Coordinates of C-alpha atoms in Angstrom, one line a residue:
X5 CA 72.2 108.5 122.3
X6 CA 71.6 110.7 125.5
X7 CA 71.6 109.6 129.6
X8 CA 68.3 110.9 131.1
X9 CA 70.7 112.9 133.2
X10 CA 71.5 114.7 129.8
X11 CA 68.2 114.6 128.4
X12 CA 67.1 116.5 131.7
X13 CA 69.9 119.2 131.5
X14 CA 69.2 119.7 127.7
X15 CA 65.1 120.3 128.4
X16 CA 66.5 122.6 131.4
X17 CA 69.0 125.0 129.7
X18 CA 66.2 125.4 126.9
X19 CA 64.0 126.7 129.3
X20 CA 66.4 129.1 130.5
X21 CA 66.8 130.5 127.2
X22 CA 69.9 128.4 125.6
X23 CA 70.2 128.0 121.9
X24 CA 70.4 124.8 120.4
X25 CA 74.0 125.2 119.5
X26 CA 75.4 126.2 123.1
X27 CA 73.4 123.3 124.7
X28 CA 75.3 120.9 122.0
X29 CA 78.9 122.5 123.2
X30 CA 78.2 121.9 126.4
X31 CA 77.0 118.5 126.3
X32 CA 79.4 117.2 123.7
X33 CA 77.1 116.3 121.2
X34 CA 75.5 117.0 117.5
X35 CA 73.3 119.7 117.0
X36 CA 71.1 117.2 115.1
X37 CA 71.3 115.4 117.9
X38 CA 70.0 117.9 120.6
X39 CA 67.2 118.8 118.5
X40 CA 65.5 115.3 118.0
X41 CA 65.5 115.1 121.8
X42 CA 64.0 118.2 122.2
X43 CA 61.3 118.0 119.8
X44 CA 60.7 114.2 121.7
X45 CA 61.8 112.6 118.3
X46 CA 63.7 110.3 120.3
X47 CA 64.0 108.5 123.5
X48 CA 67.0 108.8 125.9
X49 CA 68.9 105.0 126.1
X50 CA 67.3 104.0 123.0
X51 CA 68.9 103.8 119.9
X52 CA 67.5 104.4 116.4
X53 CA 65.9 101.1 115.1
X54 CA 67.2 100.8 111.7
X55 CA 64.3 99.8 109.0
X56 CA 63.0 96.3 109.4
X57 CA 64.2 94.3 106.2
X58 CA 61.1 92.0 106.7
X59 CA 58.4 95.0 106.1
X60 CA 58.6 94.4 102.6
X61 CA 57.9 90.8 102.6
X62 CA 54.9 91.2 105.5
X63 CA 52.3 91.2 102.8
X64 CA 53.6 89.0 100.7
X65 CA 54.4 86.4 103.8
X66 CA 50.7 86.9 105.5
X67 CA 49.4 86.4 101.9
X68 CA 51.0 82.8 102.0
X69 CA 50.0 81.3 105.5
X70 CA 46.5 82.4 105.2
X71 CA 46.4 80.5 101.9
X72 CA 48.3 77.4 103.5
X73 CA 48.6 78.4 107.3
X74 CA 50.5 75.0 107.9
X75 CA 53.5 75.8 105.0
X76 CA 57.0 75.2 106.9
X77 CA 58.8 78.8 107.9
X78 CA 61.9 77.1 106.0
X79 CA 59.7 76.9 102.9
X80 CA 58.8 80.2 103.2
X81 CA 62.2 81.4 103.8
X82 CA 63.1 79.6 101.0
X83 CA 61.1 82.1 98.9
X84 CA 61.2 85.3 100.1
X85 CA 65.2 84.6 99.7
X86 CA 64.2 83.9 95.8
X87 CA 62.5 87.4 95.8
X88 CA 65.3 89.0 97.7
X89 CA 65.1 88.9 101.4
X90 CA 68.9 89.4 103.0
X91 CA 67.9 88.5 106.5
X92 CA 69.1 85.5 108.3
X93 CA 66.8 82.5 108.4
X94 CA 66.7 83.3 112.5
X95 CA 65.8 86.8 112.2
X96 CA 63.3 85.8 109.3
X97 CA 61.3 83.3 111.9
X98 CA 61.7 85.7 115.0
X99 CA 59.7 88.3 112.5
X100 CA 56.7 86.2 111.4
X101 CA 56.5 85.6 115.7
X102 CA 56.4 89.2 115.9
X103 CA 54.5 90.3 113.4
X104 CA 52.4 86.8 114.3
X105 CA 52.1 86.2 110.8
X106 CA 50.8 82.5 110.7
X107 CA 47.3 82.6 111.7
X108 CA 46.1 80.2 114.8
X109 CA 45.3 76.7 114.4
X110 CA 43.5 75.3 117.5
X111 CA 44.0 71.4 116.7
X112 CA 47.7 71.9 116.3
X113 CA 48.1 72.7 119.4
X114 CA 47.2 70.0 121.6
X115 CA 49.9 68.2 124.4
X116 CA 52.9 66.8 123.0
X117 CA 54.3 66.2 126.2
X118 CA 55.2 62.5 126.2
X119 CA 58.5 60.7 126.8
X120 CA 60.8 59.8 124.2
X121 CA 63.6 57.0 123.9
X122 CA 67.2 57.6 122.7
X123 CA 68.2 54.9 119.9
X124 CA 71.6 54.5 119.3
X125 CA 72.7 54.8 115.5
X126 CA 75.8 52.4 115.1
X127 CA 77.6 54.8 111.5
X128 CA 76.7 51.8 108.9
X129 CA 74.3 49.7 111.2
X130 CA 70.5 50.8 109.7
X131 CA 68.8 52.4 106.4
X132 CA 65.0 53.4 106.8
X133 CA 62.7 53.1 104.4
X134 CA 59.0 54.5 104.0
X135 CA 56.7 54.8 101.5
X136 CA 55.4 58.7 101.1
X137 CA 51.9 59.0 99.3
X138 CA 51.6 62.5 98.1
X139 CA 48.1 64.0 97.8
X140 CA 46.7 65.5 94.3
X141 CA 49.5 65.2 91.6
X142 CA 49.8 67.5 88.2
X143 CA 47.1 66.1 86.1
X144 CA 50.1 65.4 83.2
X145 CA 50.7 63.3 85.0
X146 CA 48.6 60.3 85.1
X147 CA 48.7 58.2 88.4
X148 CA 45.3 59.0 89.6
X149 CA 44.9 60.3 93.5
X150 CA 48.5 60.0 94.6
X151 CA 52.2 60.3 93.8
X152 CA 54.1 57.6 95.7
X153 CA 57.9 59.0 96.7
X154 CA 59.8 55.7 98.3
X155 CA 62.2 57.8 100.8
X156 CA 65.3 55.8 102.3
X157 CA 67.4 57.6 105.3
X158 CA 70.6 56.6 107.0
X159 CA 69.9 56.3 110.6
X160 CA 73.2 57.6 111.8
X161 CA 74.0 60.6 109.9
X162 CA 70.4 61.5 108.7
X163 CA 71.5 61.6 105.0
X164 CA 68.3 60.9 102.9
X165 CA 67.3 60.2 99.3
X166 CA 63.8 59.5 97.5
X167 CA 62.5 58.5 94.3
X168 CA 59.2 59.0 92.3
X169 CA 57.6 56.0 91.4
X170 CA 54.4 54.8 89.5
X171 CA 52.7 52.5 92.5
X172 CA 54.0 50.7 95.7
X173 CA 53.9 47.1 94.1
X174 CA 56.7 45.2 94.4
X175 CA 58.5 45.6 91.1
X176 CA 58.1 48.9 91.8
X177 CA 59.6 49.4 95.2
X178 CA 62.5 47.3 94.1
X179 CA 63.0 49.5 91.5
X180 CA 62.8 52.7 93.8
X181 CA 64.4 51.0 97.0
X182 CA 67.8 50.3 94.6
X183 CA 67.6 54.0 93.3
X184 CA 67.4 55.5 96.8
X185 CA 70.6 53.0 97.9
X186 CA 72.9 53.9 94.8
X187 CA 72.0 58.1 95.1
X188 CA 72.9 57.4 99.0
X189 CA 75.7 55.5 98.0
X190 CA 75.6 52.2 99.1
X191 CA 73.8 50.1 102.0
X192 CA 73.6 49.8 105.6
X193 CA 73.8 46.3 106.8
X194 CA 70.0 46.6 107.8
X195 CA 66.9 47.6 106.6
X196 CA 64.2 49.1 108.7
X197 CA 60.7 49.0 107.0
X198 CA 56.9 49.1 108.8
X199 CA 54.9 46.4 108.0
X200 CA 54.1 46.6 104.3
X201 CA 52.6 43.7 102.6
X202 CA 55.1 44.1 99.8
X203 CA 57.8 43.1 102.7
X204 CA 56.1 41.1 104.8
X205 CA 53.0 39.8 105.9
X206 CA 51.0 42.4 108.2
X207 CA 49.9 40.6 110.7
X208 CA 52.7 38.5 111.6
X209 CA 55.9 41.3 110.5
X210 CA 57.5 37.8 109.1
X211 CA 59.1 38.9 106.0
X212 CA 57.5 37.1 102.8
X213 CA 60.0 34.9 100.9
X214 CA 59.9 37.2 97.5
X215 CA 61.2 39.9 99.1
X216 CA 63.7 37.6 101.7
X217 CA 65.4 36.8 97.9
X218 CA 65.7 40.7 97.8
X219 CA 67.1 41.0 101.0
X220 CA 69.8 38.0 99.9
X221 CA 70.7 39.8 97.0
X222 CA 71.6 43.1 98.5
X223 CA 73.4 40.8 101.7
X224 CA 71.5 43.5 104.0
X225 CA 69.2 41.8 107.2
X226 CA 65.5 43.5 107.6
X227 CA 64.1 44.9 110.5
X228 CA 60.4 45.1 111.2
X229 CA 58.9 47.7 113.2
X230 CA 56.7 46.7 116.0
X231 CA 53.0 47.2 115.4
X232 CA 51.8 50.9 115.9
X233 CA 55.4 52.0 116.6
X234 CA 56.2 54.2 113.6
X235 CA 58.3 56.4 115.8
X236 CA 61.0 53.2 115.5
X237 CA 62.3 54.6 112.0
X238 CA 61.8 58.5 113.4
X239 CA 64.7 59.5 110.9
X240 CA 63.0 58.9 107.8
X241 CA 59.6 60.0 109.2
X242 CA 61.5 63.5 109.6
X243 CA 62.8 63.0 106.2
X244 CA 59.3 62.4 104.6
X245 CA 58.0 65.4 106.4
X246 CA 60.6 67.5 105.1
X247 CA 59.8 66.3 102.1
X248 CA 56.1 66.6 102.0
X249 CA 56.4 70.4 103.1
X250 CA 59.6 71.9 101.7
X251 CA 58.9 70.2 98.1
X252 CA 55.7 68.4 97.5
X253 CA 53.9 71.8 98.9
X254 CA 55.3 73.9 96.1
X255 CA 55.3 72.0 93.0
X256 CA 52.7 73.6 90.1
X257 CA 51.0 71.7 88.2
X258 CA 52.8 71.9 84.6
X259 CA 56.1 70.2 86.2
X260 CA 56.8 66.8 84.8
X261 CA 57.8 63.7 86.5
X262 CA 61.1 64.5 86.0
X263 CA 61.2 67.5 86.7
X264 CA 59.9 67.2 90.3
X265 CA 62.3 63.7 90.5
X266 CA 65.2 66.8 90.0
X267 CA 63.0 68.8 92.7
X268 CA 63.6 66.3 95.6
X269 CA 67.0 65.4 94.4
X270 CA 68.1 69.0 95.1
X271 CA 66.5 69.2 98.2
X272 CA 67.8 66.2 99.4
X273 CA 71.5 67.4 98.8
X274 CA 70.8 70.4 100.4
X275 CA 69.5 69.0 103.4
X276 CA 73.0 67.6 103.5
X277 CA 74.7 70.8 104.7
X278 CA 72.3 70.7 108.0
X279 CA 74.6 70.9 111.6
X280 CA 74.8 67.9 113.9
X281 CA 77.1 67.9 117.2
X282 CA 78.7 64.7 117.9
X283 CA 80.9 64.4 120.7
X284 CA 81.0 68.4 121.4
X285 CA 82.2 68.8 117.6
X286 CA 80.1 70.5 114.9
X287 CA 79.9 68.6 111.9
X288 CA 77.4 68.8 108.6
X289 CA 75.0 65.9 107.9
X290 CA 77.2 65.4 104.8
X291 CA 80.3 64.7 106.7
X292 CA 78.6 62.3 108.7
X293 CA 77.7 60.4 105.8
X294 CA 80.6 60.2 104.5
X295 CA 82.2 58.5 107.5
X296 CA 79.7 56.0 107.6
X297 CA 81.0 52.1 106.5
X298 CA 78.6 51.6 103.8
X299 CA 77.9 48.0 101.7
X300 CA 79.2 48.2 98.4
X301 CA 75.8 47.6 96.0
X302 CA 75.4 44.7 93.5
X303 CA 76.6 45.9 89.8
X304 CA 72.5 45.5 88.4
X305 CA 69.4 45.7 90.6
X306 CA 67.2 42.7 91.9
X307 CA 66.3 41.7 88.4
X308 CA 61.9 42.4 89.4
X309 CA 59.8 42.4 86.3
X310 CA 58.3 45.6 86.0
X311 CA 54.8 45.9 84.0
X312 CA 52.8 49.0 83.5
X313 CA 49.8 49.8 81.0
X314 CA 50.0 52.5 79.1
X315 CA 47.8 53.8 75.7
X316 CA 49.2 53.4 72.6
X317 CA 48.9 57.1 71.0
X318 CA 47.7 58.1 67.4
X319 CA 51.6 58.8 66.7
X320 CA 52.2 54.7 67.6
X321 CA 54.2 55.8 70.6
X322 CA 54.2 54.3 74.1
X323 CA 55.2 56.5 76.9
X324 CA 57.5 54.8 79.4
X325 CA 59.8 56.8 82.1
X326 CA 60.2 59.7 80.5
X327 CA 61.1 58.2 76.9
X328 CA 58.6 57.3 73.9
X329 CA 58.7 53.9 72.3
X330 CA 57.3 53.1 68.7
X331 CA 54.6 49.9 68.0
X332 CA 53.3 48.8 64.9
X333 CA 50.3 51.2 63.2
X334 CA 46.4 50.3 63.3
X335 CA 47.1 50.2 67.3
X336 CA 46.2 53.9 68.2
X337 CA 43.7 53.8 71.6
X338 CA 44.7 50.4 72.8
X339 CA 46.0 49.3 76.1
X340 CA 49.2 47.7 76.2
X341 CA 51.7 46.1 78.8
X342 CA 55.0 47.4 79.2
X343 CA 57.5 44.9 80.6
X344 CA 60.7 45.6 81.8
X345 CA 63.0 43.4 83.7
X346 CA 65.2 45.2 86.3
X347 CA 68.9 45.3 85.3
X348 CA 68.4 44.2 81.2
X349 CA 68.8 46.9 78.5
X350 CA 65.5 45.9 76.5
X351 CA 61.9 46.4 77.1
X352 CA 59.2 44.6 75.7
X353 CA 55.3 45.9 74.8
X354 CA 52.7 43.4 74.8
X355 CA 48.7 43.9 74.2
X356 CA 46.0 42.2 76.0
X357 CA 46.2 39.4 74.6
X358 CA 49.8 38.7 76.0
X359 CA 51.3 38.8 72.5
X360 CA 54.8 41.0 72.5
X361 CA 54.2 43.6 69.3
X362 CA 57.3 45.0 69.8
X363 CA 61.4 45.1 71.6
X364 CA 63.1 48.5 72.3
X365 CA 66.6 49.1 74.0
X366 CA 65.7 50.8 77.1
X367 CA 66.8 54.5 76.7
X368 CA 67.9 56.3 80.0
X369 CA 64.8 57.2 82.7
X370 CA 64.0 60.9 82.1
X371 CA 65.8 61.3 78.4
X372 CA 63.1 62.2 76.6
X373 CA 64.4 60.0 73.8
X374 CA 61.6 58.8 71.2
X375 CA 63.1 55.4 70.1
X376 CA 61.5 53.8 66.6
X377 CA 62.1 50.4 65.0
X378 CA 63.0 51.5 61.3
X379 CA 60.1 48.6 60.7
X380 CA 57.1 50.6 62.3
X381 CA 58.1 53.9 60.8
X382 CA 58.2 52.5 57.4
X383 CA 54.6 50.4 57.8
X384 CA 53.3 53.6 59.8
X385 CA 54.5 56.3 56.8
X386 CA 52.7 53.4 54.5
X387 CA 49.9 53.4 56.5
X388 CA 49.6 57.3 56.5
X389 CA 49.7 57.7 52.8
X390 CA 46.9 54.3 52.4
X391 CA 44.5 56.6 53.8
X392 CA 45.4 59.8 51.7
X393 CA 43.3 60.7 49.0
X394 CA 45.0 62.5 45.6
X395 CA 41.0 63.5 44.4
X396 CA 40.2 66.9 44.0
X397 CA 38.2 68.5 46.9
X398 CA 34.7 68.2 46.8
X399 CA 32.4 71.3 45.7
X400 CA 29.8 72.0 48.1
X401 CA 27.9 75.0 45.9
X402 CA 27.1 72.0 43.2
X403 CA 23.1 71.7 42.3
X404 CA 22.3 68.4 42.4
X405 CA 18.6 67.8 42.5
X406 CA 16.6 64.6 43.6
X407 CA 17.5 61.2 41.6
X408 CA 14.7 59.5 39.9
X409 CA 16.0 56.8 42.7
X410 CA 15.1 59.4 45.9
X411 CA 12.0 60.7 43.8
X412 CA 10.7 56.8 43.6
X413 CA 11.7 56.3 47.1
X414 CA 10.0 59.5 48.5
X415 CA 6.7 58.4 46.6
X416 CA 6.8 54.8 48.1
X417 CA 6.8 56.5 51.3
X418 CA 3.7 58.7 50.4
X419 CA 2.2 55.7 49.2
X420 CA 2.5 54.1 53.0
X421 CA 1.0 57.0 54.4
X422 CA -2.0 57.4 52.3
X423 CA -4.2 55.3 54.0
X424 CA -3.5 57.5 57.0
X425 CA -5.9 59.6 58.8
X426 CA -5.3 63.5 58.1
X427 CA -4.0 64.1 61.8
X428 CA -1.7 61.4 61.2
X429 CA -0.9 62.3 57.8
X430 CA 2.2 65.1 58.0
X431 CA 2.6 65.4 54.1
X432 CA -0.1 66.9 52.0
X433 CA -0.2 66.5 48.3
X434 CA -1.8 69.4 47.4
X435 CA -2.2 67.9 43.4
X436 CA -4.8 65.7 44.6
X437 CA -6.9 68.8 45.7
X438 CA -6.3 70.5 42.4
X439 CA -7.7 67.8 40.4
X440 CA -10.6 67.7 42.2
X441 CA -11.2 71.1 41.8
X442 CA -10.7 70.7 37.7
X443 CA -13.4 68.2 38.0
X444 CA -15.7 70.3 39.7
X445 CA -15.4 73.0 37.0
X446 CA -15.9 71.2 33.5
X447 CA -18.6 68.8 35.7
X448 CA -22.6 69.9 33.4
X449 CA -24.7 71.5 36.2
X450 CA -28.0 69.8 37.4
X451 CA -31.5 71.7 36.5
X452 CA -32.3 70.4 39.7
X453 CA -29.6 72.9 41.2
X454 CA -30.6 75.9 43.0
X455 CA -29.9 79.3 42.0
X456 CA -31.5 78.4 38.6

């Protein structure tokens, strides 16, 4: 890189007639050098950019945020990383502002300037929990509108873990809400929770006495936000964000249930490895978490009943969590009621009429296990071969005219119609008209006739 005084002496001895090679000797520099100045390839103090490793990832980048300009820069990151991008995630983000990739979105931009309170986290003291309703699930799937994700964060460290689930009833977030405690690895010694009815009752934030037995079980306390004061359980608002836009955001549409439960699982953990300073000292979320005095969690869940309905398929299967589970044949179509109680190894499908058709070990959530009672498979293979036929095909090229049976039926129906006027009459039985016309032939002609 040349001073300007150099640049300046380098322009002047080539107008006074200097090669290229003398004004390099008596600059101390390349040859090359010289002559990219001269030719004004280059600037004097400025060094040669090297290639921008973003360039090849512009199209591809400005492709994404117009189709979603609101996707998070860490998602995107996330991919162009997956198709090869080497850059660091702060040069990656300083690009798309330079570039100024992500289109404009006036409504996003309104004042945030507000003040904020500092909670204090005791490591230990508080678990968050908020229920996530995801927007336009894969049609495989089967739950309607909306996925429901229960999402539980410790308030210290920031650790967090969520769980699919079917709907936000009780059973169900009982079921989810003991998941998210044994993937974070035991309990704080409160629960934080908005006012859900399944907790306690809206309008009072008094916790309802089903779910105060839940609470007793655990040996946790609950916490009620205030009304309208969602920014009380911030941590696991910023969990269900990150959620919502580094997974929910990119899951297609042929992913099953669990496969997207293994989605959030991974990103979870590798949220875990995200920097905190505590005290001056730079520690992982993970660390922090695992420093934090945690309740050790009962040996089965709150034992909640747990009913869904599901269709019984022409196969005599039931689908439940991931696994298939046999009923007795002549059922195909029906709705039935899977029961499960929380904690017990057996599941029980009733039909509508409350009667239980059939008892299954419960195979693990996810297995893909198809489990059949050596009882339906026999009576369904009998069933089966009841309705198979050993006669010979039928021939369809056979000629088989009218039976005297059709015939008299055809002429009872000609016999209704006779009486019919002729615009009403839409069969014509053109033998009457012949016989007639016999008649007319053999009838003696009249003297009286003309033409005589």
């Amino acid at each position: 890189m040349l001073t300007w005084e150099e640049d300046v002496d380098a322009h002047a001895l080539r107008r006074q007639g200097w090669t290229i090679s003398a004004i390099a000797r008596h600059l101390g520099r390349d040859r090359k050098t010289i002559r990219a100045y001269l030719n004004g390839e280059r600037v004097p103090q400025q060094r040669r950019q090297a290639p921008d490793a973003f360039v090849p990832f512009l199209d591809y980048c400005r492709q994404r945020l117009a189709d979603d300009p609101h996707l998070w820069a860490s998602t995107l990151f996330d991919e162009v990383v997956q198709l090869g991008y080497r850059g660091a995630y702060s040069t990656f983000t300083g690009a798309l502002r330079r570039y100024e990739v992500r289109p404009h979105c006036e409504p996003c931009h309104a004042s945030r300037g507000r003040d904020r309170a500092v909670i204090e986290h005791p490591p230990g003291e508080e678990v968050q929990f908020d229920w996530v309703e995801l927007p336009d699930p894969p049609a495989g799937w089967g739950i309607g509108g909306h996925a429901h994700l229960l999402v539980g964060a410790l308030a210290h460290s920031g650790r967090w873990r969520a769980v699919l689930a079917e709907s936000e009833d009780f059973p169900h977030l009982v079921q989810a809400l003991d998941a998210v405690l044994r993937r974070l690895g035991g309990s704080a010694r409160q629960w934080r929770f908005d006012r859900m009815a399944t907790v306690c009752y809206p309008s009072s934030g008094q916790v309802t006495p089903v779910f105060a037995g839940v609470a007793k079980f655990y040996g946790v306390r609950v916490a009620i936000c205030p009304p309208r004061r969602g920014n009380r359980k911030g941590v696991v608002e910023k969990a269900n964000h990150s959620a919502a836009q580094r997974w929910w955001r990119t899951v297609p549409d042929g992913l099953s249930v669990e496969q997207a439960q293994s989605g959030v699982d991974k990103l979870a953990v590798r949220m875990d490895e995200r920097r905190r300073s505590v005290d001056g000292i730079k520690v992982t979320v993970a660390e922090l978490a695992a420093a934090e005095p945690l309740l050790d969690l009962p040996t089965l869940p709150f034992p909640a009943e747990l009913e869904v309905v599901r269709t019984v398929s022409p196969q005599a299967l039931v689908s439940f969590e991931g696994n298939l589970y046999s009923v007795p044949p002549g059922m195909p179509g029906m709705q039935v009621t899977v029961r499960q109680r929380l904690g017990e190894d057996y599941l029980h499908i009733a039909t509508a009429g409350k009667a239980v058709v059939a008892r299954h070990r419960l195979a693990p959530r996810g297995a893909g296990r198809t489990v059949r009672d050596a009882g339906h498979v026999i009576a369904l293979e009998r069933a089966v071969l009841a309705q198979v036929s050993d006669r010979a095909p039928c021939k369809t090229k056979t000629r088989r005219p009218l039976s005297p049976e059709a015939l008299a039926e055809a002429e009872r129906l000609r016999g209704q119609t006779a009486g019919a006027s002729s615009a009403e009459r839409v069969v014509i039985n053109l033998d009457t008209y012949a016989a007639v016309a016999d008649r007319l032939r053999t009838a003696p002609r009249s003297e009286e006739e003309p033409g005589e």
